[in-house]
CSV table of C-alpha atoms and ligand atoms in Angstrom, one decimal:
chain,number,residue,atom,x,y,z
A,1,UNK,CA,92.2,91.7,148.4
A,2,UNK,CA,91.2,88.9,146.1
A,3,UNK,CA,87.6,87.9,145.8
A,4,UNK,CA,87.5,84.2,145.0
A,5,UNK,CA,89.0,81.5,147.3
A,6,UNK,CA,91.7,79.6,145.4
A,7,UNK,CA,91.5,75.8,144.9
A,8,UNK,CA,94.9,75.7,146.7
A,9,UNK,CA,93.8,78.0,149.6
A,10,UNK,CA,93.9,75.3,152.3
A,11,UNK,CA,97.4,75.9,153.6
A,12,UNK,CA,97.2,79.7,153.3
A,13,UNK,CA,96.3,82.0,156.2
A,14,UNK,CA,95.5,85.0,154.0
A,15,UNK,CA,94.2,85.6,150.5
A,16,UNK,CA,96.4,86.7,147.7
A,17,UNK,CA,96.9,90.4,147.3
A,18,UNK,CA,95.4,91.8,144.1
A,19,UNK,CA,98.7,93.1,142.9
A,20,UNK,CA,100.2,89.6,143.0
A,21,UNK,CA,97.0,88.0,141.7
A,22,UNK,CA,97.1,90.2,138.6
A,23,UNK,CA,100.8,89.9,138.2
A,24,UNK,CA,100.8,86.1,138.2
A,25,UNK,CA,97.6,85.5,136.2
A,26,UNK,CA,98.0,84.1,132.7
A,27,UNK,CA,94.4,83.9,131.8
A,28,UNK,CA,94.7,87.1,129.7
A,29,UNK,CA,96.7,85.2,127.1
A,30,UNK,CA,96.4,81.5,127.9
A,31,UNK,CA,92.6,81.6,127.1
A,32,UNK,CA,93.8,80.8,123.6
A,33,UNK,CA,94.4,77.3,125.0
A,34,UNK,CA,90.8,76.8,126.1
A,35,UNK,CA,89.7,74.2,123.5
A,36,UNK,CA,93.0,72.3,123.9
A,37,UNK,CA,92.6,72.3,127.7
A,38,UNK,CA,89.1,71.0,127.4
A,39,UNK,CA,90.2,68.3,124.9
A,40,UNK,CA,92.9,67.2,127.4
A,41,UNK,CA,90.3,67.2,130.2
A,42,UNK,CA,87.8,65.1,128.3
A,43,UNK,CA,90.5,62.5,127.5
A,44,UNK,CA,91.6,62.5,131.1
A,45,UNK,CA,88.0,62.0,132.4
A,46,UNK,CA,87.5,59.1,130.0
A,47,UNK,CA,90.7,57.5,131.3
A,48,UNK,CA,89.6,58.0,134.9
A,49,UNK,CA,86.4,56.2,134.1
A,50,UNK,CA,88.2,53.4,132.3
A,51,UNK,CA,90.5,52.7,135.3
A,52,UNK,CA,87.6,53.0,137.8
A,53,UNK,CA,88.5,56.3,139.4
A,54,UNK,CA,85.3,57.8,138.1
A,55,UNK,CA,81.9,56.1,137.9
A,56,UNK,CA,80.3,56.1,134.4
A,57,UNK,CA,77.7,58.6,135.5
A,58,UNK,CA,80.3,60.9,137.0
A,59,UNK,CA,82.4,60.8,133.8
A,60,UNK,CA,79.4,61.5,131.7
A,61,UNK,CA,78.5,64.5,133.8
A,62,UNK,CA,82.0,65.9,133.6
A,63,UNK,CA,82.3,65.4,129.8
A,64,UNK,CA,78.9,67.0,129.2
A,65,UNK,CA,79.8,69.9,131.5
A,66,UNK,CA,83.1,70.4,129.7
A,67,UNK,CA,81.4,70.4,126.3
A,68,UNK,CA,78.9,73.0,127.5
A,69,UNK,CA,81.8,75.2,128.8
A,70,UNK,CA,83.4,74.9,125.4
A,71,UNK,CA,80.2,76.3,123.8
A,72,UNK,CA,80.0,79.1,126.3
A,73,UNK,CA,83.6,80.1,125.3
A,74,UNK,CA,82.8,79.9,121.6
A,75,UNK,CA,79.7,82.0,122.1
A,76,UNK,CA,81.6,84.6,124.1
A,77,UNK,CA,79.5,83.9,127.2
A,78,UNK,CA,82.4,82.7,129.4
A,79,UNK,CA,83.8,85.2,131.9
A,80,UNK,CA,87.6,85.2,132.0
A,81,UNK,CA,88.5,86.3,135.6
A,82,UNK,CA,92.1,87.0,136.6
A,83,UNK,CA,91.1,85.6,140.0
A,84,UNK,CA,91.1,82.1,138.3
A,85,UNK,CA,94.8,82.6,137.5
A,86,UNK,CA,94.8,80.6,134.2
A,87,UNK,CA,92.5,79.0,131.7
A,88,UNK,CA,93.0,75.6,133.4
A,89,UNK,CA,91.7,76.7,136.8
A,90,UNK,CA,89.0,78.8,135.1
A,91,UNK,CA,87.5,75.9,133.3
A,92,UNK,CA,87.7,73.7,136.3
A,93,UNK,CA,86.1,76.3,138.5
A,94,UNK,CA,83.3,76.8,136.0
A,95,UNK,CA,82.8,73.0,135.8
A,96,UNK,CA,82.4,72.7,139.5
A,97,UNK,CA,79.9,75.6,139.5
A,98,UNK,CA,77.9,73.9,136.7
A,99,UNK,CA,77.8,70.3,137.8
A,100,UNK,CA,78.6,70.5,141.5
A,101,UNK,CA,81.3,68.8,143.6
A,102,UNK,CA,81.6,65.8,141.2
A,103,UNK,CA,83.5,68.4,139.0
A,104,UNK,CA,86.1,68.4,141.7
A,105,UNK,CA,87.0,64.8,140.7
A,106,UNK,CA,88.4,65.8,137.3
A,107,UNK,CA,91.7,66.9,138.7
A,108,UNK,CA,92.4,63.4,140.1
A,109,UNK,CA,95.9,62.2,139.3
A,110,UNK,CA,96.7,65.4,137.4
A,111,UNK,CA,98.5,68.7,138.0
A,112,UNK,CA,98.3,72.0,136.2
A,113,UNK,CA,102.0,71.3,135.4
A,114,UNK,CA,101.3,68.3,133.1
A,115,UNK,CA,97.9,69.8,132.1
A,116,UNK,CA,99.5,73.0,130.7
A,117,UNK,CA,102.2,71.2,128.9
A,118,UNK,CA,99.6,69.0,127.3
A,119,UNK,CA,97.4,71.9,126.2
A,120,UNK,CA,100.4,73.7,124.7
A,121,UNK,CA,101.5,70.6,122.8
A,122,UNK,CA,98.0,70.3,121.3
A,123,UNK,CA,98.1,74.0,120.4
A,124,UNK,CA,101.5,73.7,118.7
A,125,UNK,CA,100.6,70.5,116.9
A,126,UNK,CA,97.8,72.4,115.2
A,127,UNK,CA,100.0,75.5,114.7
A,128,UNK,CA,102.6,73.3,112.9
A,129,UNK,CA,99.9,72.0,110.5
A,130,UNK,CA,98.7,75.6,109.9
A,131,UNK,CA,102.3,76.8,109.2
A,132,UNK,CA,102.8,73.8,106.8
A,133,UNK,CA,99.7,74.7,104.8
A,134,UNK,CA,100.7,78.4,104.8
A,135,UNK,CA,104.1,77.4,103.4
A,136,UNK,CA,102.6,75.2,100.8
A,137,UNK,CA,100.3,78.0,99.6
A,138,UNK,CA,103.3,80.4,99.3
A,139,UNK,CA,105.3,77.7,97.5
A,140,UNK,CA,102.4,77.3,95.1
A,141,UNK,CA,102.2,81.0,94.4
A,142,UNK,CA,106.0,81.0,93.7
A,143,UNK,CA,105.8,78.0,91.4
A,144,UNK,CA,102.9,79.4,89.5
A,145,UNK,CA,104.6,82.8,89.0
A,146,UNK,CA,107.7,80.9,88.0
A,147,UNK,CA,105.7,78.9,85.4
A,148,UNK,CA,104.6,82.2,83.9
A,149,UNK,CA,108.2,83.5,83.8
A,150,UNK,CA,110.2,80.6,82.6
A,151,UNK,CA,111.5,82.8,79.7
A,152,UNK,CA,111.8,86.1,81.7
A,153,UNK,CA,115.5,86.8,81.8
A,154,UNK,CA,116.8,88.9,84.7
A,155,UNK,CA,120.3,89.6,86.2
A,156,UNK,CA,121.4,87.2,88.8
A,157,UNK,CA,123.3,89.0,91.5
A,158,UNK,CA,126.2,88.4,93.9
A,159,UNK,CA,127.2,91.3,96.2
A,160,UNK,CA,124.1,92.9,94.7
A,161,UNK,CA,126.2,93.5,91.6
A,162,UNK,CA,125.1,92.0,88.3
A,163,UNK,CA,126.7,88.6,88.0
A,164,UNK,CA,125.2,86.2,85.5
A,165,UNK,CA,121.8,86.1,83.9
A,166,UNK,CA,119.1,83.8,85.3
A,167,UNK,CA,115.4,83.5,84.7
A,168,UNK,CA,112.9,85.0,87.1
A,169,UNK,CA,111.6,81.4,87.3
A,170,UNK,CA,115.0,80.2,88.5
A,171,UNK,CA,115.1,83.0,91.1
A,172,UNK,CA,111.6,82.4,92.4
A,173,UNK,CA,112.3,78.7,92.7
A,174,UNK,CA,115.3,79.4,94.8
A,175,UNK,CA,112.9,80.8,97.4
A,176,UNK,CA,110.7,77.7,96.9
A,177,UNK,CA,113.6,75.5,97.9
A,178,UNK,CA,114.3,77.4,101.1
A,179,UNK,CA,110.6,77.1,102.1
A,180,UNK,CA,110.7,73.4,101.3
A,181,UNK,CA,113.4,73.0,104.0
A,182,UNK,CA,111.2,75.1,106.4
A,183,UNK,CA,108.3,72.7,105.7
A,184,UNK,CA,110.5,69.7,106.4
A,185,UNK,CA,111.7,71.3,109.7
A,186,UNK,CA,108.1,71.9,110.8
A,187,UNK,CA,107.2,68.3,109.9
A,188,UNK,CA,110.2,67.1,111.9
A,189,UNK,CA,109.5,69.1,115.0
A,190,UNK,CA,105.9,68.0,114.9
A,191,UNK,CA,107.2,64.5,115.9
A,192,UNK,CA,108.8,65.8,119.1
A,193,UNK,CA,105.7,67.9,119.9
A,194,UNK,CA,103.4,64.9,119.6
A,195,UNK,CA,104.3,63.3,122.9
A,196,UNK,CA,101.9,63.2,125.9
A,197,UNK,CA,103.1,64.8,129.2
A,198,UNK,CA,99.8,64.2,131.0
A,199,UNK,CA,100.1,61.6,133.8
A,200,UNK,CA,103.4,63.1,135.0
A,201,UNK,CA,101.2,64.9,137.6
A,202,UNK,CA,103.1,67.7,139.3
A,203,UNK,CA,106.5,66.2,138.7
A,204,UNK,CA,106.8,62.6,140.1
A,205,UNK,CA,103.9,60.7,138.6
A,206,UNK,CA,101.0,59.3,140.7
A,207,UNK,CA,100.2,56.4,143.0
A,208,UNK,CA,96.8,56.1,141.3
A,209,UNK,CA,96.3,53.4,138.6
A,210,UNK,CA,96.1,55.7,135.6
A,211,UNK,CA,96.5,54.6,131.9
A,212,UNK,CA,98.6,57.1,130.0
A,213,UNK,CA,98.6,55.1,126.8
A,214,UNK,CA,94.9,55.4,126.7
A,215,UNK,CA,95.0,59.2,127.1
A,216,UNK,CA,97.7,59.4,124.4
A,217,UNK,CA,95.5,57.5,122.0
A,218,UNK,CA,92.5,59.6,122.8
A,219,UNK,CA,94.4,62.8,122.0
A,220,UNK,CA,96.3,61.4,119.0
A,221,UNK,CA,99.7,61.6,120.7
A,222,UNK,CA,102.2,59.2,119.1
A,223,UNK,CA,103.9,58.4,122.5
A,224,UNK,CA,104.0,59.0,126.2
A,225,UNK,CA,106.7,61.2,127.8
A,226,UNK,CA,109.1,58.7,129.5
A,227,UNK,CA,110.2,60.8,132.5
A,228,UNK,CA,107.8,62.7,134.6
A,229,UNK,CA,110.3,65.4,135.6
A,230,UNK,CA,111.1,66.0,132.0
A,231,UNK,CA,107.5,65.9,130.9
A,232,UNK,CA,106.6,69.0,133.0
A,233,UNK,CA,109.8,70.9,132.5
A,234,UNK,CA,110.6,70.3,128.8
A,235,UNK,CA,109.9,73.3,126.5
A,236,UNK,CA,112.4,72.2,123.8
A,237,UNK,CA,109.4,71.6,121.6
A,238,UNK,CA,108.4,75.2,121.9
A,239,UNK,CA,112.0,76.3,121.2
A,240,UNK,CA,112.1,74.1,118.1
A,241,UNK,CA,108.8,75.6,116.9
A,242,UNK,CA,110.2,79.1,117.5
A,243,UNK,CA,113.5,78.4,115.8
A,244,UNK,CA,111.8,76.9,112.8
A,245,UNK,CA,109.4,79.9,112.7
A,246,UNK,CA,112.3,82.4,113.1
A,247,UNK,CA,114.1,80.8,110.2
A,248,UNK,CA,111.0,80.7,108.0
A,249,UNK,CA,110.5,84.4,108.8
A,250,UNK,CA,114.1,85.1,107.9
A,251,UNK,CA,113.4,83.5,104.5
A,252,UNK,CA,110.3,85.6,104.1
A,253,UNK,CA,112.3,88.7,105.0
A,254,UNK,CA,114.6,88.0,102.1
A,255,UNK,CA,111.7,87.7,99.7
A,256,UNK,CA,110.2,90.9,101.1
A,257,UNK,CA,113.5,92.8,100.7
A,258,UNK,CA,113.7,91.8,97.0
A,259,UNK,CA,110.1,92.8,96.4
A,260,UNK,CA,110.8,96.2,97.9
A,261,UNK,CA,114.0,96.6,95.8
A,262,UNK,CA,112.4,95.5,92.6
A,263,UNK,CA,109.5,97.9,93.1
A,264,UNK,CA,111.8,100.9,93.5
A,265,UNK,CA,112.2,103.3,90.6
A,266,UNK,CA,115.9,102.4,90.7
A,267,UNK,CA,115.3,98.7,89.9
A,268,UNK,CA,111.9,99.1,88.2
A,269,UNK,CA,111.7,95.3,87.8
A,270,UNK,CA,108.1,95.0,89.2
A,271,UNK,CA,105.0,96.6,90.6
A,272,UNK,CA,102.7,95.5,93.3
A,273,UNK,CA,99.0,96.1,92.6
A,274,UNK,CA,97.5,99.2,94.2
A,275,UNK,CA,95.3,96.9,96.4
A,276,UNK,CA,98.4,95.5,98.1
A,277,UNK,CA,100.1,98.9,98.7
A,278,UNK,CA,99.4,101.9,100.8
A,279,UNK,CA,99.9,105.7,100.3
A,280,UNK,CA,101.4,108.6,102.1
A,281,UNK,CA,99.5,111.1,104.3
A,282,UNK,CA,101.7,113.9,103.0
A,283,UNK,CA,103.1,113.0,99.6
A,284,UNK,CA,100.2,112.5,97.2
A,285,UNK,CA,102.4,110.7,94.6
A,286,UNK,CA,103.6,107.9,96.9
A,287,UNK,CA,102.7,104.2,96.6
A,288,UNK,CA,104.6,102.2,99.3
A,289,UNK,CA,105.3,98.5,99.6
A,290,UNK,CA,104.2,98.5,103.3
A,291,UNK,CA,103.2,94.8,103.3
A,292,UNK,CA,106.6,93.4,102.5
A,293,UNK,CA,108.2,96.0,104.7
A,294,UNK,CA,106.2,94.8,107.6
A,295,UNK,CA,107.1,91.2,106.8
A,296,UNK,CA,110.7,92.2,106.9
A,297,UNK,CA,110.3,94.0,110.3
A,298,UNK,CA,108.2,91.3,111.9
A,299,UNK,CA,111.1,88.9,111.4
A,300,UNK,CA,112.7,90.7,114.3
A,301,UNK,CA,109.8,90.0,116.5
A,302,UNK,CA,109.8,86.3,115.8
A,303,UNK,CA,113.6,86.1,116.3
A,304,UNK,CA,112.9,87.9,119.6
A,305,UNK,CA,110.3,85.3,120.5
A,306,UNK,CA,112.9,82.6,120.2
A,307,UNK,CA,115.5,84.5,122.2
A,308,UNK,CA,113.0,85.2,124.9
A,309,UNK,CA,112.2,81.6,125.5
A,310,UNK,CA,115.8,80.4,125.3
A,311,UNK,CA,116.6,83.0,128.0
A,312,UNK,CA,113.7,81.9,130.2
A,313,UNK,CA,115.0,78.3,130.0
A,314,UNK,CA,118.6,79.0,130.5
A,315,UNK,CA,119.8,77.6,133.9
A,316,UNK,CA,116.2,76.9,135.0
A,317,UNK,CA,116.4,74.1,137.5
A,318,UNK,CA,114.1,71.0,137.2
A,319,UNK,CA,111.2,70.6,137.2
A,320,UNK,CA,108.3,73.0,136.8
A,321,UNK,CA,108.9,76.7,137.6
A,322,UNK,CA,106.5,79.5,137.1
A,323,UNK,CA,109.0,81.0,134.7
A,324,UNK,CA,107.6,78.5,132.2
A,325,UNK,CA,104.4,80.4,132.0
A,326,UNK,CA,106.4,82.9,129.9
A,327,UNK,CA,106.6,80.3,127.1
A,328,UNK,CA,103.1,81.0,125.8
A,329,UNK,CA,103.1,84.5,124.5
A,330,UNK,CA,106.2,84.0,122.3
A,331,UNK,CA,104.7,80.8,121.0
A,332,UNK,CA,101.3,82.4,120.2
A,333,UNK,CA,103.0,85.5,118.7
A,334,UNK,CA,105.3,83.5,116.5
A,335,UNK,CA,102.5,81.3,115.2
A,336,UNK,CA,100.2,84.2,114.5
A,337,UNK,CA,102.9,86.4,113.0
A,338,UNK,CA,104.3,83.7,110.7
A,339,UNK,CA,100.9,82.6,109.6
A,340,UNK,CA,99.9,86.2,108.6
A,341,UNK,CA,103.3,86.8,106.9
A,342,UNK,CA,103.0,83.7,104.8
A,343,UNK,CA,99.5,84.7,103.6
A,344,UNK,CA,100.6,88.3,102.8
A,345,UNK,CA,103.8,87.2,101.0
A,346,UNK,CA,101.8,84.7,98.9
A,347,UNK,CA,99.4,87.5,97.9
A,348,UNK,CA,102.3,89.8,97.0
A,349,UNK,CA,103.9,87.0,94.8
A,350,UNK,CA,100.5,86.3,93.1
A,351,UNK,CA,99.9,90.0,92.5
A,352,UNK,CA,103.4,90.9,91.4
A,353,UNK,CA,103.4,92.6,87.9
A,354,UNK,CA,106.8,92.0,86.3
A,355,UNK,CA,108.4,94.4,83.9
A,356,UNK,CA,110.0,91.8,81.6
A,357,UNK,CA,111.5,94.4,79.3
A,358,UNK,CA,113.3,96.2,82.1
A,359,UNK,CA,114.5,92.9,83.6
A,360,UNK,CA,115.8,91.8,80.2
A,361,UNK,CA,117.6,95.1,79.5
A,362,UNK,CA,119.3,94.8,82.9
A,363,UNK,CA,120.3,91.2,82.3
A,364,UNK,CA,121.7,92.0,78.8
A,365,UNK,CA,123.7,95.1,79.7
A,366,UNK,CA,127.4,94.8,80.2
A,367,UNK,CA,128.9,91.3,80.2
A,368,UNK,CA,126.2,88.7,80.6
A,369,UNK,CA,128.1,85.9,78.8
A,370,UNK,CA,131.6,86.6,80.1
A,371,UNK,CA,131.7,83.3,81.9
A,372,UNK,CA,130.5,81.5,78.7
A,373,UNK,CA,133.5,83.0,76.9
A,374,UNK,CA,135.8,81.5,79.5
A,375,UNK,CA,134.1,78.1,79.1
A,376,UNK,CA,134.6,78.4,75.4
A,377,UNK,CA,138.3,78.8,75.9
A,378,UNK,CA,138.4,76.0,78.4
A,379,UNK,CA,136.7,73.7,75.9
A,380,UNK,CA,139.7,74.2,73.5
A,381,UNK,CA,142.2,73.3,76.2
A,382,UNK,CA,143.1,76.7,77.7
A,383,UNK,CA,143.7,76.4,81.4
A,384,UNK,CA,140.8,78.0,83.3
A,385,UNK,CA,143.0,80.6,85.1
A,386,UNK,CA,144.5,81.7,81.7
A,387,UNK,CA,141.1,81.9,80.1
A,388,UNK,CA,139.8,84.0,83.0
A,389,UNK,CA,142.7,86.4,82.4
A,390,UNK,CA,142.0,86.6,78.7
A,391,UNK,CA,138.3,87.4,79.1
A,392,UNK,CA,139.2,89.8,82.0
A,393,UNK,CA,141.4,91.8,79.6
A,394,UNK,CA,138.6,91.7,77.0
A,395,UNK,CA,136.2,93.1,79.6
A,396,UNK,CA,138.7,95.8,80.5
A,397,UNK,CA,139.1,96.9,76.9
A,398,UNK,CA,135.2,97.1,76.6
A,399,UNK,CA,135.1,99.2,79.7
A,400,UNK,CA,137.8,101.6,78.3
A,401,UNK,CA,135.7,101.9,75.1
A,402,UNK,CA,132.4,102.1,77.0
A,403,UNK,CA,130.9,99.1,75.1
A,404,UNK,CA,129.5,95.7,75.9
A,405,UNK,CA,131.0,92.3,74.9
A,406,UNK,CA,128.4,91.9,72.1
A,407,UNK,CA,129.6,95.1,70.5
A,408,UNK,CA,133.1,93.8,69.8
A,409,UNK,CA,133.8,92.7,66.2
A,410,UNK,CA,135.3,89.3,65.5
A,411,UNK,CA,138.7,90.7,64.7
A,412,UNK,CA,138.9,92.3,68.1
A,413,UNK,CA,137.8,89.0,69.8
A,414,UNK,CA,140.4,87.1,67.7
A,415,UNK,CA,143.2,89.4,68.9
A,416,UNK,CA,142.6,88.2,72.4
A,417,UNK,CA,142.4,84.5,71.4
A,418,UNK,CA,142.0,82.8,68.1
A,419,UNK,CA,139.3,80.5,69.4
A,420,UNK,CA,137.1,83.5,70.0
A,421,UNK,CA,137.1,84.5,66.4
A,422,UNK,CA,134.1,82.4,65.6
A,423,UNK,CA,131.9,83.8,68.5
A,424,UNK,CA,128.9,85.6,67.1
A,425,UNK,CA,127.4,88.6,68.9
A,426,UNK,CA,124.1,86.7,69.5
A,427,UNK,CA,126.1,84.1,71.4
A,428,UNK,CA,127.0,86.8,73.9
A,429,UNK,CA,123.4,87.7,75.0
A,430,UNK,CA,121.8,87.0,78.3
A,431,UNK,CA,119.4,84.5,76.6
A,432,UNK,CA,122.4,82.7,75.1
A,433,UNK,CA,124.1,82.5,78.4
A,434,UNK,CA,121.0,80.8,80.0
A,435,UNK,CA,120.6,78.5,77.0
A,436,UNK,CA,124.2,77.4,77.3
A,437,UNK,CA,123.8,76.1,80.9
A,438,UNK,CA,123.6,72.4,81.2
A,439,UNK,CA,124.4,71.4,84.8
A,440,UNK,CA,121.8,69.9,87.2
A,441,UNK,CA,120.2,72.7,89.2
A,442,UNK,CA,121.5,75.4,86.9
A,443,UNK,CA,119.6,78.3,85.3
A,444,UNK,CA,119.1,76.2,82.1
A,445,UNK,CA,115.5,76.7,81.0
A,446,UNK,CA,114.8,73.0,80.7
A,447,UNK,CA,116.2,72.4,84.2
A,448,UNK,CA,114.1,75.2,85.7
A,449,UNK,CA,111.0,74.0,83.9
A,450,UNK,CA,111.5,70.5,85.3
A,451,UNK,CA,111.7,71.9,88.8
A,452,UNK,CA,108.6,74.0,88.3
A,453,UNK,CA,106.7,71.0,87.0
A,454,UNK,CA,107.8,69.0,90.0
A,455,UNK,CA,106.7,71.8,92.4
A,456,UNK,CA,103.3,72.1,90.7
A,457,UNK,CA,102.8,68.3,90.7
A,458,UNK,CA,103.5,68.2,94.4
A,459,UNK,CA,101.0,71.0,95.0
A,460,UNK,CA,98.2,69.1,93.2
A,461,UNK,CA,98.7,65.9,95.3
B,1,LIG,N1,99.6,79.1,134.3
B,1,LIG,C1,100.7,78.3,134.6
B,1,LIG,C2,101.6,78.2,133.3
B,1,LIG,O1,101.2,78.6,132.3
B,1,LIG,C3,100.3,77.0,135.0
B,1,LIG,C4,100.4,76.8,136.5
B,1,LIG,C5,101.3,75.8,136.8
B,1,LIG,N2,101.3,75.3,138.2
B,1,LIG,C6,101.5,76.0,139.3
B,1,LIG,N3,101.6,75.4,140.4
B,1,LIG,N4,101.7,77.3,139.3
B,1,LIG,O2,102.6,77.6,133.3
C-alpha cells in the first residue's frame, strides 16, 4: 500500500495500490521539468497576490519557499518520490512541508492540467532555442569547410552514379540550405509554443478573478490560450517540435551517410580524425565511423518519437486525459538526441580531412563535360534533343574504345558535328565544366563563393 496520503485523497476510501502508483507516476522523467514548473508557480503566486487571492506576506513566503526548493533540486538534495506522482505534486508537497499550510494556497485557481502544459511549453521554448543554436553551429562548420574547398572538384551524383562535377563547397552548402529550412521551421513553431495555457484550470477556467495576461507577461509568453479546453488538451506544439526534429534528424542522416561512404576505401574521398572514430575489438586494422553511423540510426528514434505522440493523440477525446502524460518522454528524447547529433555532426564536418586528389580524379574520369558539349551545340542552333543524341553517340564511341571525351582528337569530334571541331581537350575537364556554369544557384565557383560569404556573414551577426 502507498505510504503518503495524496492531495486528492478526500473522496477515496482506500489508498492507491503500489502497483498503480508506480505505473501512473511520471516523476521518474518529468523531474526534468522542475525548473519550468517552479517558474510557472512563481508567476502564478505573483498573480494571485496581484488580484488579492494571496496576501503580500503569503506570496513572499511561497516564492521564497519555491526558490529554496529549486536550490535543493540543483544541489541534488531533493527526494523524488513516486508517491508524489509527478514533479508538480512533488514540488507542492515539499513547499507545504517547508512553509506550512500557506503553501496549500499556491494551487488556487490552477490544475495540474494547465500547470503541466505550461511547464512543457517553457521546456520546449528553451529546447527550440537550443536546437536553433545547434543548427547554426553546424551551418557554420559547413560554411567554413566550404570556404576551404571552393576549388575542390568532386563528382556530383544522381542515382549514386557520377553525373556532373560540382565543388565540395557546393555540395556542403546544399546541406547548409536544408538546415536553414530546419532553422526556420523551429523559429516558426516557437511562435505556437509560446502561448500560455495556465488559467485554463482543469478544463473550464475558474470563477476566481485571475489575471492571465499578467502571468503571460511574467513568463514571457506572447499570448494567452483562447479556449480553456484546448489549452489543456492541445499537444500540437509538441508534435510540431517532434516533426521539425525528425526532419532535421533526417537531414543529418543524409550528411552522416555521405561521410560514411566518403570514408570507405571504395570512395576514399575523406578521412575522419582518429579522435572521432572507434576501433574493432577483433580486427586490429579497423577504424570505424561510428559517430555518423549512430547519427544515421538515431534518426529512427526521433521519427519514432513523432509517431508515438501522433498515435497517443489520435482519437483522444477532449479535454485532458492521462494519455497526455506520454507526451514528455518523446519530447525529451527528441530534444536530447537532436542536440547531441547536431554537435557530433558539426565536429565531424570540422574534422573531415578531404583527399582532394582522389575527388578530382573521380570528377575528371569519364564524361565530366558531356552536358557542356550539348550546350555548345545548342548555342549554334542545334535542337537540344538532336544535340543530346550527337553527344550520346560520341560517348558510346568513347565507351567502345575505352577512353574519355578529353582523349578524342578534334577530327573525331568534328565527325560527329562540325561545331565540335574547335573544342579543346582542356575544355572537357571537370574544372572547365564548373567554370562554364553561369546560372543562379549553380555549381559556378563565383556563385558558390557568394553563398559561402553570405553564410559566413550571417554567422558573424
Ligand atoms: N503527470 C501528469 C501529466 O504529465 C499530470 C497530471 C494531470 N492531472 C491529473 N488529474 N491526472 O500529464
